[in-house]
mmCIF file of C-alpha atoms in Angstrom:
data_model
loop_
_atom_site.group_PDB
_atom_site.id
_atom_site.type_symbol
_atom_site.label_atom_id
_atom_site.label_comp_id
_atom_site.label_asym_id
_atom_site.label_seq_id
_atom_site.Cartn_x
_atom_site.Cartn_y
_atom_site.Cartn_z
ATOM 1 C CA MET A 1 -0.333 -0.188 -0.182
ATOM 2 C CA SER A 2 1.248 3.525 -0.874
ATOM 3 C CA ARG A 3 2.182 5.674 2.189
ATOM 4 C CA LEU A 4 -0.546 8.752 1.048
ATOM 5 C CA GLN A 5 -4.322 6.817 0.636
ATOM 6 C CA VAL A 6 -6.758 9.596 -0.915
ATOM 7 C CA VAL A 7 -10.239 8.542 -0.995
ATOM 8 C CA SER A 8 -12.867 10.492 -2.562
ATOM 9 C CA GLY A 9 -16.617 9.539 -4.165
ATOM 10 C CA LYS A 10 -19.818 10.914 -5.111
ATOM 11 C CA GLY A 11 -21.539 12.476 -2.228
ATOM 12 C CA GLY A 12 -23.930 10.205 -0.197
ATOM 13 C CA THR A 13 -21.459 7.280 -0.984
ATOM 14 C CA GLY A 14 -20.033 6.989 2.377
ATOM 15 C CA LYS A 15 -16.665 7.792 1.494
ATOM 16 C CA THR A 16 -15.724 9.725 4.812
ATOM 17 C CA THR A 17 -16.876 6.231 6.513
ATOM 18 C CA VAL A 18 -14.355 4.387 4.058
ATOM 19 C CA ALA A 19 -11.653 6.759 4.628
ATOM 20 C CA ALA A 20 -12.051 6.196 8.574
ATOM 21 C CA ALA A 21 -12.257 2.575 8.128
ATOM 22 C CA LEU A 22 -9.293 2.485 6.174
ATOM 23 C CA ALA A 23 -7.184 4.570 8.408
ATOM 24 C CA LEU A 24 -8.110 1.380 11.145
ATOM 25 C CA ALA A 25 -7.595 -1.196 8.816
ATOM 26 C CA LEU A 26 -3.933 -0.113 7.726
ATOM 27 C CA ALA A 27 -2.867 0.838 11.849
ATOM 28 C CA THR A 28 -3.368 -2.785 12.667
ATOM 29 C CA GLU A 29 -0.181 -4.252 14.173
ATOM 30 C CA GLY A 30 1.332 -1.554 15.584
ATOM 31 C CA LYS A 31 0.914 0.730 12.595
ATOM 32 C CA ARG A 32 0.586 4.469 13.109
ATOM 33 C CA THR A 33 -1.904 6.303 10.664
ATOM 34 C CA LEU A 34 -3.118 9.874 9.997
ATOM 35 C CA LEU A 35 -6.633 10.705 9.077
ATOM 36 C CA VAL A 36 -6.763 13.883 7.291
ATOM 37 C CA GLU A 37 -10.123 16.083 6.810
ATOM 38 C CA VAL A 38 -10.023 18.749 4.328
ATOM 39 C CA GLU A 39 -13.580 19.744 3.886
ATOM 40 C CA GLY A 40 -14.347 21.277 7.402
ATOM 41 C CA ARG A 41 -17.557 18.923 8.189
ATOM 42 C CA GLN A 42 -16.019 17.421 11.069
ATOM 43 C CA GLY A 43 -17.156 14.081 9.780
ATOM 44 C CA ILE A 44 -14.400 12.186 11.467
ATOM 45 C CA ALA A 45 -15.025 13.348 15.022
ATOM 46 C CA GLN A 46 -18.775 12.371 14.345
ATOM 47 C CA LEU A 47 -17.597 8.556 13.409
ATOM 48 C CA PHE A 48 -15.392 8.299 16.317
ATOM 49 C CA GLU A 49 -17.934 9.687 18.700
ATOM 50 C CA THR A 50 -15.436 12.307 20.041
ATOM 51 C CA GLU A 51 -15.269 15.961 20.341
ATOM 52 C CA ALA A 52 -14.691 18.468 17.447
ATOM 53 C CA LEU A 53 -11.244 17.889 15.814
ATOM 54 C CA PRO A 54 -8.764 21.096 16.013
ATOM 55 C CA TYR A 55 -5.897 22.129 14.055
ATOM 56 C CA GLU A 56 -3.542 19.530 15.244
ATOM 57 C CA GLU A 57 -2.849 15.983 15.019
ATOM 58 C CA ARG A 58 -4.956 14.326 17.760
ATOM 59 C CA LYS A 59 -4.959 10.436 18.691
ATOM 60 C CA ILE A 60 -8.631 9.215 18.366
ATOM 61 C CA ALA A 61 -8.349 5.530 18.191
ATOM 62 C CA VAL A 62 -6.808 2.283 18.897
ATOM 63 C CA ALA A 63 -6.682 -0.407 16.237
ATOM 64 C CA PRO A 64 -6.221 -3.896 16.772
ATOM 65 C CA GLY A 65 -2.545 -5.342 17.508
ATOM 66 C CA GLY A 66 -1.924 -1.882 18.830
ATOM 67 C CA GLY A 67 -1.545 0.424 16.146
ATOM 68 C CA GLU A 68 -2.870 4.212 16.557
ATOM 69 C CA VAL A 69 -5.070 6.571 14.420
ATOM 70 C CA TYR A 70 -4.624 9.974 14.722
ATOM 71 C CA ALA A 71 -6.575 12.679 12.808
ATOM 72 C CA LEU A 72 -6.381 16.080 11.807
ATOM 73 C CA ALA A 73 -8.826 18.713 10.478
ATOM 74 C CA ILE A 74 -6.895 21.182 8.294
ATOM 75 C CA ASP A 75 -7.980 24.748 9.003
ATOM 76 C CA PRO A 76 -6.907 26.581 5.637
ATOM 77 C CA GLU A 77 -6.159 29.623 7.487
ATOM 78 C CA LEU A 78 -3.961 28.060 10.357
ATOM 79 C CA ALA A 79 -2.260 26.146 7.290
ATOM 80 C CA LEU A 80 -1.388 29.449 5.499
ATOM 81 C CA LEU A 81 -0.005 31.105 8.703
ATOM 82 C CA ASP A 82 2.307 28.142 8.824
ATOM 83 C CA TYR A 83 2.993 28.171 5.270
ATOM 84 C CA LEU A 84 4.115 31.882 5.931
ATOM 85 C CA GLN A 85 6.090 30.902 8.928
ATOM 86 C CA MET A 86 8.108 28.112 7.330
ATOM 87 C CA PHE A 87 9.021 29.796 4.044
ATOM 88 C CA TYR A 88 9.117 33.262 5.023
ATOM 89 C CA LYS A 89 9.317 33.578 9.054
ATOM 90 C CA LEU A 90 6.681 36.017 9.293
ATOM 91 C CA GLY A 91 5.649 34.941 12.861
ATOM 92 C CA SER A 92 3.797 37.624 14.585
ATOM 93 C CA ALA A 93 3.485 39.361 11.036
ATOM 94 C CA GLY A 94 1.453 36.350 9.894
ATOM 95 C CA ARG A 95 -1.010 36.738 12.779
ATOM 96 C CA ALA A 96 -1.316 40.751 12.294
ATOM 97 C CA LEU A 97 -2.295 39.759 8.926
ATOM 98 C CA LYS A 98 -4.959 37.235 9.976
ATOM 99 C CA LYS A 99 -6.475 40.289 12.262
ATOM 100 C CA LEU A 100 -6.468 42.423 9.254
ATOM 101 C CA GLY A 101 -8.364 39.879 7.363
ATOM 102 C CA ALA A 102 -5.743 39.068 4.927
ATOM 103 C CA ILE A 103 -5.775 35.465 5.652
ATOM 104 C CA ASP A 104 -9.526 34.992 5.255
ATOM 105 C CA PHE A 105 -9.331 36.659 2.187
ATOM 106 C CA ALA A 106 -6.610 34.727 0.517
ATOM 107 C CA THR A 107 -7.996 31.291 1.346
ATOM 108 C CA THR A 108 -11.577 32.136 -0.050
ATOM 109 C CA ILE A 109 -10.877 34.721 -2.902
ATOM 110 C CA ALA A 110 -7.500 34.099 -4.443
ATOM 111 C CA PRO A 111 -7.964 30.979 -7.051
ATOM 112 C CA GLY A 112 -6.212 27.732 -5.927
ATOM 113 C CA VAL A 113 -4.856 28.702 -2.742
ATOM 114 C CA ARG A 114 -7.258 27.159 -0.511
ATOM 115 C CA ASP A 115 -6.155 23.779 -2.117
ATOM 116 C CA VAL A 116 -2.711 24.047 -1.989
ATOM 117 C CA LEU A 117 -2.626 24.481 1.056
ATOM 118 C CA LEU A 118 -4.845 21.497 1.873
ATOM 119 C CA THR A 119 -2.657 19.127 -0.376
ATOM 120 C CA GLY A 120 0.473 20.842 0.971
ATOM 121 C CA LYS A 121 -0.285 19.958 4.656
ATOM 122 C CA ALA A 122 -1.091 16.396 3.820
ATOM 123 C CA CYS A 123 1.691 15.993 2.067
ATOM 124 C CA GLU A 124 3.812 17.336 4.449
ATOM 125 C CA ALA A 125 2.587 14.817 7.019
ATOM 126 C CA VAL A 126 3.814 12.271 4.316
ATOM 127 C CA ARG A 127 7.178 13.274 4.298
ATOM 128 C CA ARG A 128 7.735 14.269 7.798
ATOM 129 C CA LYS A 129 10.283 12.033 9.830
ATOM 130 C CA ASP A 130 11.212 11.850 13.624
ATOM 131 C CA LYS A 131 14.301 12.393 15.099
ATOM 132 C CA SER A 132 15.268 8.715 14.329
ATOM 133 C CA GLY A 133 14.829 9.249 10.840
ATOM 134 C CA ARG A 134 11.650 7.048 10.479
ATOM 135 C CA PHE A 135 8.485 8.268 8.776
ATOM 136 C CA ALA A 136 6.102 10.051 11.476
ATOM 137 C CA TYR A 137 3.376 7.980 10.209
ATOM 138 C CA ASP A 138 3.189 4.705 8.370
ATOM 139 C CA TYR A 139 0.218 5.805 6.454
ATOM 140 C CA VAL A 140 -1.674 9.343 6.157
ATOM 141 C CA ILE A 141 -5.461 8.886 4.765
ATOM 142 C CA MET A 142 -6.817 11.806 3.318
ATOM 143 C CA ASP A 143 -11.005 12.092 2.960
ATOM 144 C CA ALA A 144 -10.670 14.265 0.131
ATOM 145 C CA PRO A 145 -13.503 16.397 -1.663
ATOM 146 C CA PRO A 146 -16.102 14.570 -3.636
ATOM 147 C CA THR A 147 -15.194 12.767 -7.140
ATOM 148 C CA GLY A 148 -16.275 15.722 -9.439
ATOM 149 C CA ARG A 149 -13.627 17.852 -8.497
ATOM 150 C CA ILE A 150 -11.019 15.736 -7.015
ATOM 151 C CA THR A 151 -8.530 15.931 -10.246
ATOM 152 C CA ARG A 152 -8.759 19.777 -10.081
ATOM 153 C CA PHE A 153 -8.303 19.366 -6.217
ATOM 154 C CA LEU A 154 -5.140 17.303 -6.316
ATOM 155 C CA ASN A 155 -3.821 18.899 -9.732
ATOM 156 C CA VAL A 156 -4.043 22.374 -8.552
ATOM 157 C CA ASN A 157 -0.111 22.517 -7.450
ATOM 158 C CA ASN A 158 0.876 22.075 -11.038
ATOM 159 C CA GLU A 159 -1.125 25.078 -12.095
ATOM 160 C CA VAL A 160 0.410 27.182 -9.248
ATOM 161 C CA ALA A 161 3.754 25.630 -10.514
ATOM 162 C CA GLY A 162 3.258 27.182 -13.670
ATOM 163 C CA LEU A 163 2.218 30.593 -12.435
ATOM 164 C CA ALA A 164 4.929 30.962 -10.070
ATOM 165 C CA LYS A 165 8.268 30.239 -11.955
ATOM 166 C CA ILE A 166 10.708 30.538 -9.326
ATOM 167 C CA GLY A 167 10.774 30.962 -5.558
ATOM 168 C CA PRO A 168 9.450 28.790 -2.568
ATOM 169 C CA ILE A 169 5.695 28.819 -3.892
ATOM 170 C CA HIS A 170 7.185 27.224 -7.075
ATOM 171 C CA ASN A 171 9.093 24.772 -5.023
ATOM 172 C CA GLN A 172 6.479 23.757 -2.748
ATOM 173 C CA ALA A 173 4.013 23.120 -5.451
ATOM 174 C CA GLN A 174 6.486 20.944 -6.967
ATOM 175 C CA ALA A 175 7.410 18.985 -4.166
ATOM 176 C CA VAL A 176 3.633 18.316 -3.446
ATOM 177 C CA MET A 177 3.068 17.114 -7.132
ATOM 178 C CA ARG A 178 6.206 14.863 -6.868
ATOM 179 C CA VAL A 179 4.444 13.107 -3.895
ATOM 180 C CA LEU A 180 0.819 13.071 -5.405
ATOM 181 C CA LYS A 181 2.232 11.377 -8.966
ATOM 182 C CA SER A 182 4.427 9.429 -7.262
ATOM 183 C CA PRO A 183 3.917 5.588 -6.259
ATOM 184 C CA GLU A 184 3.665 7.129 -2.826
ATOM 185 C CA THR A 185 0.180 7.969 -3.473
ATOM 186 C CA GLU A 186 -3.035 5.778 -4.415
ATOM 187 C CA VAL A 187 -6.226 7.546 -5.103
ATOM 188 C CA HIS A 188 -9.404 5.303 -4.247
ATOM 189 C CA LEU A 189 -12.962 5.882 -5.293
ATOM 190 C CA VAL A 190 -16.027 5.143 -3.309
ATOM 191 C CA THR A 191 -19.086 4.082 -5.104
ATOM 192 C CA LEU A 192 -22.375 2.389 -4.516
ATOM 193 C CA LEU A 193 -23.996 -0.321 -6.805
ATOM 194 C CA GLU A 194 -26.100 2.442 -8.646
ATOM 195 C CA GLU A 195 -26.095 4.355 -11.879
ATOM 196 C CA MET A 196 -25.314 7.605 -10.922
ATOM 197 C CA PRO A 197 -22.574 6.860 -8.390
ATOM 198 C CA VAL A 198 -20.700 4.261 -10.751
ATOM 199 C CA GLN A 199 -21.041 6.589 -13.837
ATOM 200 C CA GLU A 200 -19.187 9.452 -11.555
ATOM 201 C CA THR A 201 -16.738 6.933 -10.542
ATOM 202 C CA ALA A 202 -16.027 5.985 -14.033
ATOM 203 C CA ASP A 203 -15.542 9.331 -15.194
ATOM 204 C CA GLY A 204 -13.272 10.014 -12.252
ATOM 205 C CA ILE A 205 -10.935 7.725 -12.860
ATOM 206 C CA ALA A 206 -10.587 8.727 -16.544
ATOM 207 C CA GLU A 207 -9.902 12.187 -15.313
ATOM 208 C CA LEU A 208 -7.455 10.867 -12.960
ATOM 209 C CA ARG A 209 -5.781 9.149 -15.596
ATOM 210 C CA THR A 210 -5.620 11.886 -18.271
ATOM 211 C CA ALA A 211 -4.106 14.033 -15.307
ATOM 212 C CA LYS A 212 -1.259 11.021 -14.643
ATOM 213 C CA LEU A 213 -2.712 10.824 -10.943
ATOM 214 C CA PRO A 214 -2.117 7.373 -9.691
ATOM 215 C CA VAL A 215 -5.712 5.785 -9.538
ATOM 216 C CA GLY A 216 -5.930 2.941 -6.412
ATOM 217 C CA ARG A 217 -8.836 1.106 -5.993
ATOM 218 C CA ILE A 218 -12.619 0.916 -6.314
ATOM 219 C CA ILE A 219 -14.741 0.317 -2.964
ATOM 220 C CA MET A 220 -18.288 -0.545 -3.500
ATOM 221 C CA ASN A 221 -19.803 0.247 -0.214
ATOM 222 C CA MET A 222 -23.219 -0.233 1.445
ATOM 223 C CA VAL A 223 -23.876 -3.513 -0.735
ATOM 224 C CA ARG A 224 -27.105 -5.159 0.440
ATOM 225 C CA PRO A 225 -26.648 -9.085 1.396
ATOM 226 C CA ALA A 226 -27.547 -11.695 -1.393
ATOM 227 C CA LEU A 227 -31.129 -13.218 -0.467
ATOM 228 C CA LEU A 228 -31.777 -15.287 -3.550
ATOM 229 C CA ASP A 229 -29.425 -16.983 -5.925
ATOM 230 C CA ASP A 230 -29.976 -16.982 -9.698
ATOM 231 C CA ALA A 231 -32.264 -20.072 -9.745
ATOM 232 C CA ASP A 232 -34.776 -18.547 -7.111
ATOM 233 C CA LEU A 233 -34.578 -15.435 -9.203
ATOM 234 C CA GLU A 234 -35.880 -16.782 -12.585
ATOM 235 C CA LEU A 235 -38.659 -18.481 -10.284
ATOM 236 C CA THR A 236 -40.198 -14.905 -9.516
ATOM 237 C CA GLY A 237 -41.673 -14.521 -12.833
ATOM 238 C CA ALA A 238 -42.595 -17.926 -13.180
ATOM 239 C CA VAL A 239 -44.035 -19.192 -10.198
ATOM 240 C CA ALA A 240 -48.130 -19.613 -10.054
ATOM 241 C CA ARG A 241 -49.594 -17.419 -7.286
ATOM 242 C CA SER A 242 -51.661 -20.980 -6.248
ATOM 243 C CA ALA A 243 -48.042 -22.351 -5.494
ATOM 244 C CA VAL A 244 -46.947 -19.665 -3.379
ATOM 245 C CA ALA A 245 -50.004 -19.693 -1.513
ATOM 246 C CA LYS A 246 -49.832 -23.651 -0.899
ATOM 247 C CA SER A 247 -46.314 -23.500 0.572
ATOM 248 C CA LEU A 248 -47.316 -20.334 2.997
ATOM 249 C CA SER A 249 -50.092 -22.405 4.170
ATOM 250 C CA ALA A 250 -47.610 -25.474 4.522
ATOM 251 C CA ALA A 251 -45.372 -23.231 6.818
ATOM 252 C CA GLY A 252 -48.337 -22.414 8.672
ATOM 253 C CA LEU A 253 -49.159 -18.970 7.520
ATOM 254 C CA GLY A 254 -52.914 -19.265 6.991
ATOM 255 C CA GLY A 255 -55.501 -21.419 5.224
ATOM 256 C CA ALA A 256 -54.934 -21.618 1.208
ATOM 257 C CA ARG A 257 -58.584 -21.197 0.649
ATOM 258 C CA ARG A 258 -59.637 -18.144 -1.360
ATOM 259 C CA GLY A 259 -59.387 -14.829 0.737
ATOM 260 C CA GLY A 260 -57.006 -16.709 3.431
ATOM 261 C CA ASN A 261 -53.999 -15.072 4.995
ATOM 262 C CA ALA A 262 -51.900 -17.168 2.644
ATOM 263 C CA GLU A 263 -53.402 -15.863 -0.311
ATOM 264 C CA ARG A 264 -53.350 -12.195 0.855
ATOM 265 C CA LEU A 265 -49.762 -12.523 1.520
ATOM 266 C CA VAL A 266 -48.800 -13.806 -2.131
ATOM 267 C CA GLY A 267 -49.135 -10.399 -3.795
ATOM 268 C CA PRO A 268 -46.995 -8.342 -1.489
ATOM 269 C CA LEU A 269 -44.304 -11.171 -1.439
ATOM 270 C CA LEU A 270 -44.265 -11.737 -5.451
ATOM 271 C CA GLU A 271 -43.983 -7.660 -5.351
ATOM 272 C CA GLN A 272 -41.012 -7.541 -3.265
ATOM 273 C CA ALA A 273 -39.408 -10.796 -5.086
ATOM 274 C CA GLU A 274 -39.382 -8.627 -8.608
ATOM 275 C CA GLU A 275 -38.249 -5.576 -6.901
ATOM 276 C CA TYR A 276 -35.328 -7.775 -5.459
ATOM 277 C CA ALA A 277 -34.857 -9.141 -9.108
ATOM 278 C CA GLU A 278 -34.896 -5.487 -10.857
ATOM 279 C CA ARG A 279 -32.152 -4.222 -8.125
ATOM 280 C CA HIS A 280 -30.109 -7.563 -8.628
ATOM 281 C CA THR A 281 -30.002 -6.806 -12.245
ATOM 282 C CA LEU A 282 -29.089 -3.259 -11.739
ATOM 283 C CA GLU A 283 -26.501 -4.174 -9.414
ATOM 284 C CA ARG A 284 -24.363 -6.519 -11.705
ATOM 285 C CA GLU A 285 -24.884 -4.242 -14.568
ATOM 286 C CA GLN A 286 -23.126 -1.881 -12.608
ATOM 287 C CA ARG A 287 -20.320 -4.295 -11.222
ATOM 288 C CA ALA A 288 -19.806 -5.035 -15.046
ATOM 289 C CA VAL A 289 -18.743 -1.449 -15.340
ATOM 290 C CA LEU A 290 -16.685 -1.073 -12.457
ATOM 291 C CA THR A 291 -14.993 -4.264 -13.779
ATOM 292 C CA GLU A 292 -14.048 -2.788 -16.921
ATOM 293 C CA GLN A 293 -11.953 -0.269 -14.956
ATOM 294 C CA GLY A 294 -9.207 -2.670 -14.832
ATOM 295 C CA LEU A 295 -8.766 -1.361 -10.981
ATOM 296 C CA PRO A 296 -9.282 -3.684 -7.877
ATOM 297 C CA LEU A 297 -12.482 -3.916 -6.420
ATOM 298 C CA HIS A 298 -13.419 -4.248 -2.815
ATOM 299 C CA GLU A 299 -16.970 -4.632 -1.056
ATOM 300 C CA LEU A 300 -18.041 -3.283 2.267
ATOM 301 C CA PRO A 301 -21.548 -4.444 3.475
ATOM 302 C CA LEU A 302 -24.560 -2.401 4.370
ATOM 303 C CA LEU A 303 -24.795 -2.265 8.100
ATOM 304 C CA ALA A 304 -28.377 -2.783 8.917
ATOM 305 C CA GLU A 305 -28.574 -1.417 12.362
ATOM 306 C CA GLY A 306 -26.382 1.719 10.974
ATOM 307 C CA MET A 307 -23.329 3.264 11.527
ATOM 308 C CA ASP A 308 -21.866 3.966 14.738
ATOM 309 C CA LEU A 309 -18.282 2.968 16.157
ATOM 310 C CA ALA A 310 -18.594 -0.931 16.387
ATOM 311 C CA GLY A 311 -19.821 -0.641 13.042
ATOM 312 C CA LEU A 312 -16.369 1.167 11.967
ATOM 313 C CA TYR A 313 -14.566 -1.486 13.276
ATOM 314 C CA GLN A 314 -16.156 -3.972 11.498
ATOM 315 C CA LEU A 315 -15.387 -2.335 8.086
ATOM 316 C CA ALA A 316 -12.290 -2.171 8.934
ATOM 317 C CA LYS A 317 -12.109 -5.708 9.679
ATOM 318 C CA GLU A 318 -13.660 -6.078 6.346
ATOM 319 C CA LEU A 319 -10.909 -4.284 4.469
ATOM 320 C CA ARG A 320 -8.417 -6.470 6.274
ATOM 321 C CA GLN A 321 -9.711 -9.378 5.166
ATOM 322 C CA GLN A 322 -9.918 -8.366 1.558
ATOM 323 C CA GLY A 323 -6.251 -7.642 1.625
ATOM 324 C CA ILE A 324 -6.109 -4.232 2.480
ATOM 325 C CA SER A 325 -3.387 -3.771 5.614
#
């Protein structure tokens, strides 16, 4: 696995949940991961049932085997202050600029500056080493923007490097792009087995490949369990209503006489079976589209009881069992 794992997906596909589960999965057996949030939604804090994350790296979970998961919610304004201090040694002058509103202006008005700061902070965490020369984190997982703007988000440093031909801004942008376009990085796409998310995933993969950004895996999220096999599905459109009523009656669900309980259950049951068959066909078609992308496919189940911390650990276990560790 690459050291920078970028997770994107269409809104509503559960990309933040997948990013969090991935951080837990990669932190097993004593590893150390950093989970980075860049959209300011505090989704990570909600998943891990902790207070809102500050602009500092904070341990939020322990993975099986003693690994540790840290999290960071990147604040663009504070990241810009870090940047000004790192390259220009502004110190108190930078804080004065913040009071004057210049920092807020730069991060909200200046084109691309916000994304440069967000990607730059994540890449700094990837490159950082401790006093012994070891990497501070084994993996950095970024809960990135949705698929529709992921390529522009990751590629913005290329544009900045082209605008600033020399100096620290140019050098920093190039350093970030060296990480993002190297084997150190993988961009994963989260999708549901539905037409619109799958199409957006295919479009996103094509855009990432055109930009020469490293595409990693496709993660199918919230997959419903298989209730009927192919033979059963064929019967849904061919079985006689009377036969279903007799089977229900034999199971103790009411008499088979006309108007009995069993007969009243036949219609709703067959309707549900038909709906399931239609969804099964749709999911099979969408799997085929995803398979055509030529990337590793992973599958996470729909948790019937909803998502909580226990569910997050369950999804992490699923990822480990599928070879992500």
